[in-house]
Amino acid sequence: MEKMKLKLLYSDLKSDIEVIEKELETALNSSSHFLNDASLHLLKAGGKRIRPVFVLLSAKFGHYDIEQMKKVAVSLELIHMASLVHDDVIDDSEMRRGRPTVKSQWNNRVAMYTGDFIFARALQYITDIDNPKAHEILSKTMVEICVGEVIQIEDKMQLDQNIRDYFRRIKRKTALLIASSCHLGAVVAGTDDQIASRLKRYGYYVGMSFQIIDDILDLTSTDKQLGKPAGSDLLQGNITLPVLLVRDDPAIRPLIEKALEGTITEDERQELLGKIRGSEAIKKAKKISDTYLQKALREVDALPQNSIKKSLRDIALYMGKRKF
Amino acid sequence: MNAANIDNKIQELQTNILMQLHHRTLLKYTGQPIVENETLFYLLLPFLNGEKWTNEQDEVATTIGMIYTALHAHDQIDEVDATSKGQQLTVLAGDFYSGMYYQMLSKIPNIALIRLLSGGVVDISEKKTAVYEPTIRPIADWLHTLTVIESKSIEQFMKHYHFDQYIPLMQQALVLNRLAYELRNLQQTHMQTRIVAAIEKSEQFTSTKRSAERILEDLVSELSSTLIRSISTSPFLQDEVKTLIISRMPTHTCEQLTTREG
């Protein structure tokens, strides 16, 4: 339902998104039966294809050529897919988007090779773009994302971390790839530097807002809505913004510590979720997300007149205001 | 080039690779990235044999070493349980090393080479998953699989810089090394890796039913003879390099075991 709502926001791109969907299928084609099955499995699981959408929308500010842009869009989506396959190994996840993960259907090693295969395919695709700057942007992004994930593992269980650590982490975890999607779309379409930088900043702010909302929803949604226990981030040791904002409350901190130690009971988990939901932390976190959202909207306002601006604005609002 | 100079050159390449891949946290939890000495020796073989060598080739050789290091990191992931901090960070280490090789080639910039080498990684990943497929294949297929896994990126490097004449020798040597490793591993641990199990199953194509150990011994012996023949019939190889290759053959060396798969 939510995915459909999002698709309506970029209905003008429908035919181009279909081109990308087909290209993703071609890209994941392999001579290995295992890799074919694993890749098909990933494609069927779908996804919002939000990175390709940002590439295409940003490219509309320059010389838009779908044959060129699909290479960038497919690469970014493949990199995202590869990182999900590897993340499922790190998080020991059995399910993703309601389907068994590659690691649970086969094993961790097959998941590693599947991710490596997809990642290499992404590089094959992007090299059809003969623009050194594009490669500089993408390679730097990939390294930064990895560094972000390393930091995330380092920061796990660290309840007394700085809030700045959280922002640094979500920047690398989520905002960077969205910012780079916008930036690459603009650069490859040959927009001027000012527009490209503005679109990059737009992507960054949308990404930050999106991730904060994601972290809020992990605590405020039901188990059924999430398809996993609410509060899973905390149970896995990931300290998110709402938790950082309530950690000093003496009525809540002991429960947070129990969740991190893995000794929390089901009743205590419900009690913890109830207390966090009733605290000011959720409101404060939403306000911070909204600040990023407003910054994103200001970047859109400053872009040259173009019918695409409405889509950029609507998508930002959708991502920053979504309820689930 | 004498033996000491050759060792220095390999050492220099190894240091370059480790410098490029340095990351404090990864180093702390996953240890020094594994850069295999034999891989570097055969990667540098044309240079060691006196071929003209440029700074760009040095840089690209570094990125090839980084690719092997990245892929090797992911070979260390346990099939069933990767939940320890060390394993989680090893997953990320492999991804980080891959990102670094892409970044290095982007900076040169050599986009054609990125395309070529990433195509090689596609082939290697496909071959690494082949051992998980239930299909029974003849031994020749498995030897080809090992050839791709062990040597594809070096083959691409050699083709790209027109060092084609070194390719067969390099491939024979690296597959021989791998089989010798598998044999030692089997003898020491009495555990079959996936590739050894697959090779043993491929005996169904032959009338003789040999044990995995016997098959590996025979393959190592056959490949050693082939390699020695190739060395003696390679007029372009300097005598000193010929001696070095022979001295590095598995029967003469005893490397430290590290986990390998695929």
XYZ file of C-alpha atoms in Angstrom:
586
model
C 0.000 0.000 0.000
C 2.721 2.434 1.069
C 4.842 1.396 -1.900
C 1.901 2.105 -4.201
C 1.456 5.560 -2.708
C 5.113 6.267 -3.342
C 4.854 5.031 -6.925
C 2.040 7.491 -7.545
C 4.432 10.310 -6.665
C 6.663 9.509 -9.600
C 4.082 8.187 -12.037
C 5.646 10.390 -14.772
C 8.684 8.108 -14.614
C 6.654 4.901 -14.845
C 7.933 3.807 -18.259
C 11.555 4.627 -17.369
C 11.306 2.736 -14.081
C 10.041 -0.243 -16.068
C 13.132 0.043 -18.276
C 15.279 -0.061 -15.146
C 13.384 -3.017 -13.726
C 14.042 -4.972 -16.929
C 17.678 -3.911 -16.928
C 18.036 -5.127 -13.347
C 16.844 -8.541 -14.480
C 19.420 -8.569 -17.277
C 22.160 -7.373 -14.938
C 21.515 -10.168 -12.471
C 21.554 -12.876 -15.096
C 24.325 -15.354 -14.325
C 25.765 -18.588 -15.688
C 25.578 -19.945 -12.136
C 22.207 -21.513 -11.252
C 22.710 -20.568 -7.639
C 23.398 -16.933 -8.375
C 20.462 -16.823 -10.770
C 18.126 -18.232 -8.137
C 19.481 -15.954 -5.420
C 19.252 -12.887 -7.651
C 15.770 -13.701 -8.871
C 14.817 -14.147 -5.263
C 16.054 -10.615 -4.535
C 14.289 -9.108 -7.538
C 11.000 -10.738 -6.585
C 11.284 -9.254 -3.114
C 10.925 -5.912 -4.897
C 11.787 -2.712 -3.144
C 10.881 0.913 -3.556
C 13.630 1.537 -6.160
C 14.000 4.894 -4.497
C 17.636 5.337 -5.539
C 16.902 4.918 -9.258
C 14.031 7.378 -8.853
C 16.380 9.984 -7.371
C 18.872 9.405 -10.199
C 16.207 9.926 -12.857
C 14.564 12.924 -11.212
C 17.914 14.666 -10.734
C 18.914 13.951 -14.316
C 15.831 15.830 -15.495
C 17.713 19.038 -14.641
C 20.269 18.235 -17.350
C 20.384 16.341 -20.648
C 18.118 13.444 -19.857
C 18.931 10.282 -21.778
C 17.386 7.124 -20.327
C 19.972 4.916 -22.070
C 22.724 6.674 -20.100
C 20.793 7.188 -16.909
C 19.688 3.574 -16.634
C 23.338 2.566 -16.248
C 23.709 4.838 -13.229
C 20.341 3.914 -11.757
C 20.874 0.172 -12.142
C 24.355 0.390 -10.605
C 23.098 2.209 -7.546
C 20.237 -0.221 -7.028
C 22.635 -3.157 -7.422
C 25.022 -1.692 -4.857
C 22.080 -1.267 -2.487
C 20.983 -4.891 -3.121
C 24.505 -6.253 -2.592
C 24.811 -4.417 0.707
C 21.448 -5.821 1.876
C 22.595 -9.385 1.124
C 25.761 -8.829 3.167
C 23.880 -6.954 5.925
C 21.618 -9.980 6.396
C 24.740 -12.034 7.168
C 25.950 -9.419 9.650
C 22.522 -9.140 11.319
C 21.859 -12.894 11.069
C 18.487 -12.024 9.491
C 16.243 -14.846 8.392
C 13.633 -12.714 6.628
C 13.601 -9.548 4.550
C 10.482 -7.994 3.057
C 8.549 -11.077 4.055
C 10.876 -13.500 2.207
C 13.701 -15.696 3.437
C 17.074 -13.996 3.013
C 19.801 -15.417 0.739
C 21.784 -16.448 3.815
C 18.832 -18.312 5.328
C 17.799 -19.981 2.075
C 21.351 -21.101 1.250
C 24.123 -20.127 3.700
C 26.380 -17.230 4.736
C 29.113 -18.047 2.218
C 26.664 -18.173 -0.710
C 25.333 -14.816 0.489
C 28.881 -13.402 0.469
C 29.521 -14.554 -3.103
C 26.077 -13.362 -4.216
C 26.820 -9.917 -2.803
C 30.262 -9.880 -4.449
C 28.701 -10.907 -7.762
C 26.055 -8.174 -7.591
C 28.587 -5.574 -6.527
C 30.886 -6.475 -9.445
C 27.925 -6.326 -11.851
C 27.190 -2.826 -10.532
C 30.727 -1.750 -11.428
C 30.427 -3.318 -14.880
C 27.295 -1.262 -15.456
C 28.619 2.052 -14.216
C 31.739 1.766 -16.373
C 29.561 2.380 -19.422
C 29.626 5.944 -18.136
C 32.880 7.449 -19.309
C 32.993 10.215 -16.741
C 35.845 10.060 -14.182
C 33.974 12.359 -11.782
C 31.047 9.924 -11.634
C 33.413 7.110 -10.643
C 35.132 9.279 -8.089
C 31.756 10.064 -6.481
C 30.514 6.479 -6.490
C 33.735 4.852 -5.289
C 34.079 7.367 -2.466
C 30.457 6.750 -1.491
C 30.987 3.000 -1.385
C 34.005 3.292 0.849
C 32.226 5.748 3.154
C 29.194 3.473 3.459
C 31.438 0.594 4.551
C 33.217 2.802 7.035
C 29.775 3.823 8.362
C 28.839 0.189 8.876
C 32.114 -0.486 10.646
C 31.388 2.441 12.973
C 27.875 1.095 13.548
C 29.307 -2.196 14.783
C 31.854 -0.328 16.903
C 29.126 1.855 18.448
C 26.836 -1.100 19.199
C 25.806 -1.402 22.869
C 27.459 1.950 23.649
C 24.607 3.652 25.479
C 26.725 6.619 26.449
C 27.711 7.554 22.926
C 27.372 11.126 21.691
C 24.315 12.140 19.638
C 26.777 13.360 17.005
C 27.945 9.737 16.675
C 24.387 8.806 15.727
C 24.162 11.494 13.039
C 27.584 10.541 11.664
C 26.408 6.940 11.496
C 23.085 7.512 9.727
C 24.754 9.916 7.318
C 26.991 7.101 6.127
C 24.436 4.343 6.520
C 21.592 5.938 4.553
C 21.963 9.582 3.568
C 25.144 9.197 1.539
C 23.758 6.742 -1.018
C 20.640 8.849 -1.551
C 22.775 12.011 -1.825
C 25.043 10.242 -4.322
C 22.055 9.015 -6.334
C 20.923 12.624 -6.778
C 24.471 13.865 -7.344
C 25.326 11.196 -9.927
C 22.057 11.721 -11.806
C 22.873 15.416 -12.066
C 26.573 14.992 -12.907
C 26.026 12.369 -15.611
C 23.211 14.465 -17.124
C 25.659 17.372 -17.245
C 23.859 19.897 -15.042
C 25.947 22.807 -13.803
C 27.901 22.301 -10.579
C 25.601 24.472 -8.485
C 22.517 22.452 -9.387
C 24.401 19.172 -8.879
C 25.513 20.285 -5.394
C 22.020 21.416 -4.516
C 20.557 18.065 -5.564
C 23.247 16.261 -3.590
C 22.344 18.265 -0.475
C 18.646 17.592 -1.104
C 19.394 13.846 -1.176
C 21.466 14.089 1.977
C 18.732 15.895 3.941
C 16.016 13.538 2.673
C 18.203 10.567 3.648
C 18.782 11.891 7.160
C 15.081 12.612 7.665
C 14.158 9.198 6.253
C 16.508 7.293 8.557
C 15.357 9.150 11.679
C 11.738 8.311 10.804
C 12.798 4.703 10.186
C 14.365 4.590 13.638
C 11.243 6.108 15.219
C 8.982 3.616 13.431
C 11.056 0.734 14.781
C 9.831 1.770 18.229
C 6.312 3.029 17.481
C 5.012 0.477 14.959
C 3.471 -2.846 15.913
C 5.304 -6.151 15.560
C 2.875 -7.050 12.785
C 3.495 -3.852 10.830
C 7.249 -4.333 11.101
C 7.293 -8.075 10.458
C 9.701 -8.341 13.415
C 9.560 -7.390 17.108
C 9.212 -3.643 17.676
C 12.418 -2.310 19.197
C 14.563 -4.720 17.171
C 17.227 -2.061 16.649
C 17.749 -1.790 20.380
C 17.546 -5.552 20.886
C 20.379 -5.878 18.352
C 22.419 -3.269 20.204
C 21.864 -0.382 17.779
C 21.266 2.819 19.700
C 18.980 5.133 17.729
C 17.962 8.761 18.221
C 14.787 8.231 20.326
C 16.751 5.960 22.676
C 19.545 8.524 22.978
C 16.924 11.104 23.871
C 15.377 9.020 26.714
C 18.451 7.211 27.999
C 18.825 9.496 31.040
C 15.269 8.916 32.269
C 15.744 6.806 35.439
C 12.456 4.986 34.821
C 13.526 3.876 31.351
C 17.310 3.441 31.461
C 17.298 0.100 33.387
C 14.965 -1.373 30.780
C 17.194 -0.116 27.945
C 20.179 -1.724 29.640
C 18.295 -5.005 29.942
C 17.394 -4.851 26.261
C 21.056 -4.332 25.368
C 22.185 -7.161 27.645
C 19.618 -9.465 26.061
C 17.930 -10.183 29.407
C 14.692 -8.281 28.791
C 11.446 -10.253 29.142
C 8.492 -9.855 26.766
C 6.500 -7.917 29.406
C 9.465 -5.623 29.994
C 9.875 -5.059 26.234
C 6.224 -3.965 26.061
C 6.737 -1.757 29.122
C 9.837 -0.189 27.563
C 8.086 0.466 24.258
C 5.107 1.981 26.091
C 7.349 4.307 28.077
C 9.368 5.425 25.049
C 6.189 6.003 23.027
C 4.753 8.091 25.856
C 7.924 10.125 26.316
C 8.960 13.376 24.688
C 11.716 11.545 22.799
C 9.526 10.546 19.861
C 8.280 14.127 19.426
C 11.808 15.509 19.678
C 13.147 12.987 17.168
C 10.294 13.810 14.767
C 11.147 17.470 15.126
C 14.771 16.810 14.205
C 13.655 14.743 11.205
C 11.371 17.596 10.222
C 14.259 20.063 10.396
C 16.132 17.963 7.819
C 12.987 17.719 5.736
C 12.584 21.502 5.691
C 16.207 21.882 4.628
C 15.548 19.435 1.772
C 12.510 21.432 0.702
C 14.521 24.668 0.760
C 17.036 23.083 -1.624
C 14.177 22.165 -3.967
C 12.829 25.718 -3.822
C 16.201 27.075 -4.895
C 16.404 24.793 -7.961
C 15.564 26.227 -11.395
C 11.932 26.059 -12.483
C 11.143 22.544 -13.638
C 8.025 20.378 -13.408
C 10.141 17.779 -11.578
C 10.410 20.019 -8.527
C 6.940 18.957 -7.431
C 7.958 15.281 -7.490
C 11.113 16.018 -5.479
C 9.050 17.909 -2.937
C 6.336 15.236 -2.723
C 8.830 12.408 -2.333
C 10.685 14.279 0.408
C 7.407 14.872 2.236
C 6.364 11.264 1.778
C 9.656 9.941 3.109
C 9.776 12.350 5.998
C 6.167 11.992 7.050
C 5.433 8.340 6.419
C 3.550 6.518 9.131
C 4.890 3.104 8.234
C 67.153 -9.695 -10.822
C 68.492 -11.788 -7.945
C 66.477 -13.592 -5.305
C 66.887 -10.838 -2.696
C 65.676 -8.160 -5.119
C 62.718 -10.300 -6.067
C 61.750 -10.719 -2.424
C 62.096 -6.966 -1.925
C 59.806 -6.240 -4.854
C 57.143 -8.654 -3.563
C 57.505 -7.125 -0.111
C 57.122 -3.635 -1.568
C 53.907 -4.608 -3.369
C 52.568 -6.240 -0.232
C 53.319 -3.124 1.811
C 51.556 -0.938 -0.774
C 48.466 -3.132 -0.648
C 48.398 -3.141 3.150
C 48.835 0.636 3.248
C 45.910 1.126 0.865
C 43.694 -1.184 2.895
C 44.629 0.057 6.335
C 41.703 0.669 8.662
C 42.210 0.911 12.402
C 39.054 -0.916 13.546
C 39.279 -3.610 10.905
C 42.898 -4.209 11.813
C 41.966 -4.523 15.491
C 39.157 -7.055 14.995
C 39.994 -8.887 11.774
C 43.776 -8.675 11.782
C 46.066 -7.805 8.904
C 44.412 -8.381 5.499
C 45.616 -11.603 3.906
C 47.774 -10.922 0.864
C 49.152 -14.184 -0.447
C 52.816 -14.197 -1.315
C 52.422 -16.658 -4.212
C 49.680 -14.562 -5.814
C 51.961 -11.524 -5.710
C 54.932 -13.483 -7.072
C 52.999 -14.593 -10.168
C 51.375 -11.180 -10.548
C 54.860 -9.681 -10.710
C 56.336 -12.475 -12.825
C 56.797 -10.401 -16.033
C 58.551 -7.659 -14.049
C 60.710 -10.168 -12.172
C 61.657 -11.646 -15.530
C 62.878 -8.247 -16.712
C 59.898 -7.001 -18.768
C 59.465 -3.243 -19.107
C 57.289 -2.120 -16.201
C 55.616 1.259 -15.654
C 54.323 3.102 -12.594
C 50.802 2.511 -13.858
C 51.440 -1.230 -13.922
C 52.663 -0.996 -10.348
C 49.446 0.779 -9.353
C 47.235 -1.681 -11.211
C 49.155 -4.626 -9.705
C 48.353 -3.119 -6.298
C 44.637 -3.021 -7.146
C 44.752 -6.652 -8.337
C 46.270 -7.602 -4.985
C 43.445 -5.666 -3.317
C 40.826 -7.625 -5.279
C 42.277 -10.958 -4.141
C 42.424 -9.674 -0.568
C 38.777 -8.557 -0.718
C 37.568 -11.873 -2.094
C 39.728 -13.826 0.313
C 38.179 -11.952 3.259
C 34.751 -13.254 2.275
C 36.116 -16.810 2.047
C 36.715 -16.526 5.809
C 33.001 -16.182 6.620
C 31.564 -19.190 8.394
C 28.775 -20.858 6.429
C 26.509 -21.168 9.452
C 27.419 -18.665 12.136
C 28.863 -15.237 11.383
C 27.488 -13.463 14.427
C 30.767 -12.715 16.224
C 32.126 -9.174 16.010
C 35.180 -10.490 14.161
C 33.051 -12.224 11.519
C 30.706 -9.260 11.125
C 33.673 -6.987 10.558
C 35.251 -9.475 8.137
C 32.126 -9.149 5.956
C 32.628 -5.392 5.988
C 36.381 -5.696 5.510
C 35.830 -7.493 2.183
C 33.379 -4.803 1.075
C 35.727 -2.049 2.211
C 38.674 -3.562 0.288
C 36.473 -3.836 -2.833
C 35.479 -0.199 -2.499
C 39.135 0.745 -2.115
C 40.222 -1.025 -5.301
C 37.425 0.703 -7.213
C 38.444 4.037 -5.708
C 42.087 3.508 -6.626
C 41.289 2.675 -10.262
C 38.895 5.644 -10.403
C 41.699 7.925 -9.327
C 44.144 6.718 -12.013
C 41.555 6.999 -13.828
C 41.241 3.780 -15.800
C 37.580 3.074 -16.424
C 38.213 0.350 -19.023
C 40.231 -1.577 -16.483
C 37.485 -1.222 -13.856
C 35.084 -2.797 -16.366
C 37.508 -5.587 -17.203
C 38.415 -6.451 -13.614
C 34.846 -6.287 -12.323
C 33.919 -8.732 -15.092
C 36.620 -10.985 -13.674
C 35.125 -10.720 -10.187
C 31.749 -11.734 -11.668
C 33.398 -14.879 -13.114
C 35.212 -15.663 -9.863
C 32.025 -15.267 -7.774
C 30.122 -17.518 -10.182
C 32.806 -20.195 -9.883
C 32.924 -19.899 -6.095
C 29.214 -20.705 -5.849
C 29.579 -23.673 -8.211
C 30.789 -25.861 -5.335
C 27.416 -25.397 -3.634
C 25.474 -26.736 -6.616
C 24.460 -30.400 -6.447
C 25.625 -31.050 -10.038
C 28.386 -33.638 -10.402
C 31.040 -32.460 -12.866
C 34.158 -34.042 -14.336
C 37.506 -33.230 -12.717
C 38.492 -31.103 -15.721
C 35.589 -28.762 -14.920
C 36.746 -28.386 -11.334
C 40.280 -27.666 -12.463
C 38.901 -24.950 -14.717
C 36.866 -23.612 -11.776
C 40.015 -23.436 -9.656
C 41.926 -21.788 -12.495
C 39.344 -18.992 -12.661
C 39.201 -18.574 -8.880
C 42.963 -18.483 -8.441
C 44.119 -16.636 -11.531
C 41.389 -14.734 -13.384
C 42.368 -11.222 -12.307
C 46.080 -11.855 -12.929
C 45.231 -13.299 -16.343
C 43.295 -10.115 -17.150
C 46.199 -7.992 -15.976
C 48.676 -9.940 -18.120
C 46.421 -9.799 -21.190
C 45.823 -6.084 -20.726
C 49.551 -5.347 -20.697
C 50.415 -7.920 -23.422
C 52.221 -10.378 -21.174
C 50.152 -13.235 -22.619
C 53.051 -15.692 -22.799
C 53.189 -15.848 -18.973
C 49.534 -16.806 -18.562
C 49.642 -20.635 -18.914
C 52.583 -20.936 -16.571
C 51.023 -18.619 -13.976
C 47.727 -20.532 -14.127
C 49.389 -23.924 -13.748
C 51.430 -22.724 -10.796
C 48.515 -21.121 -8.933
C 46.210 -24.121 -9.418
C 49.009 -26.394 -8.299
C 49.469 -24.275 -5.178
C 45.777 -24.455 -4.431
C 45.606 -28.223 -4.834
C 48.717 -28.670 -2.701
C 47.088 -26.491 -0.063
C 43.919 -28.616 -0.179
C 46.009 -31.773 0.138
C 47.935 -30.477 3.172
C 44.705 -29.262 4.740
C 43.067 -32.646 4.240
C 46.066 -34.491 5.668
C 46.276 -32.219 8.698
C 42.593 -31.749 9.564
C 41.000 -34.830 7.955
C 38.217 -32.470 6.878
C 37.174 -32.023 3.270
C 36.486 -28.534 2.007
C 33.603 -28.145 -0.454
C 35.896 -28.163 -3.461
C 37.634 -31.372 -2.361
C 34.265 -33.047 -1.791
C 33.197 -31.954 -5.277
C 36.407 -33.286 -6.833
C 35.979 -36.604 -5.022
C 32.412 -36.912 -6.335
C 33.636 -36.304 -9.872
C 35.395 -39.665 -9.642
C 32.012 -41.090 -10.661
C 33.103 -40.262 -14.207
C 36.045 -42.666 -13.956
C 36.289 -46.384 -13.399
C 38.813 -46.103 -10.528
C 37.449 -45.142 -7.140
C 40.196 -43.273 -5.358
C 40.029 -41.452 -2.037
C 40.070 -37.642 -2.026
C 43.623 -37.714 -0.696
C 44.793 -40.007 -3.482
C 43.055 -37.904 -6.141
C 44.729 -34.756 -4.801
C 48.135 -36.458 -4.627
C 47.786 -37.571 -8.255
C 46.641 -34.133 -9.389
C 49.500 -32.406 -7.564
C 51.974 -34.818 -9.082
C 50.535 -34.394 -12.612
C 50.420 -30.622 -12.377
C 53.948 -30.467 -10.955
C 55.230 -32.383 -13.995
C 53.256 -30.145 -16.349
C 54.629 -27.038 -14.680
C 58.217 -28.286 -14.829
C 57.733 -29.050 -18.543
C 56.292 -25.573 -19.122
C 59.224 -23.962 -17.330
C 61.800 -25.887 -19.315
C 60.041 -25.091 -22.616
C 59.679 -21.359 -21.944
C 62.640 -19.733 -23.718
C 61.528 -16.258 -22.588
C 62.122 -17.116 -18.916
C 65.482 -16.154 -17.408
C 67.343 -19.028 -15.743
C 67.221 -17.324 -12.370
C 63.438 -16.977 -12.580
C 63.083 -20.612 -13.662
C 65.045 -21.708 -10.593
C 62.915 -19.494 -8.386
C 59.642 -20.903 -9.710
C 60.872 -24.437 -9.132
C 62.051 -23.581 -5.638
C 58.601 -22.170 -4.854
C 56.745 -25.261 -6.006
C 54.631 -26.763 -3.196
C 56.819 -29.811 -2.629
C 59.626 -27.411 -1.732
C 57.648 -25.046 0.449
C 55.435 -25.313 3.459
C 53.084 -22.394 3.792
C 51.064 -21.511 6.795
C 47.485 -22.664 6.453
C 44.716 -20.130 6.149
C 41.095 -20.953 5.456
C 40.222 -21.070 1.785
C 37.063 -22.008 0.042
C 35.322 -21.782 -3.255
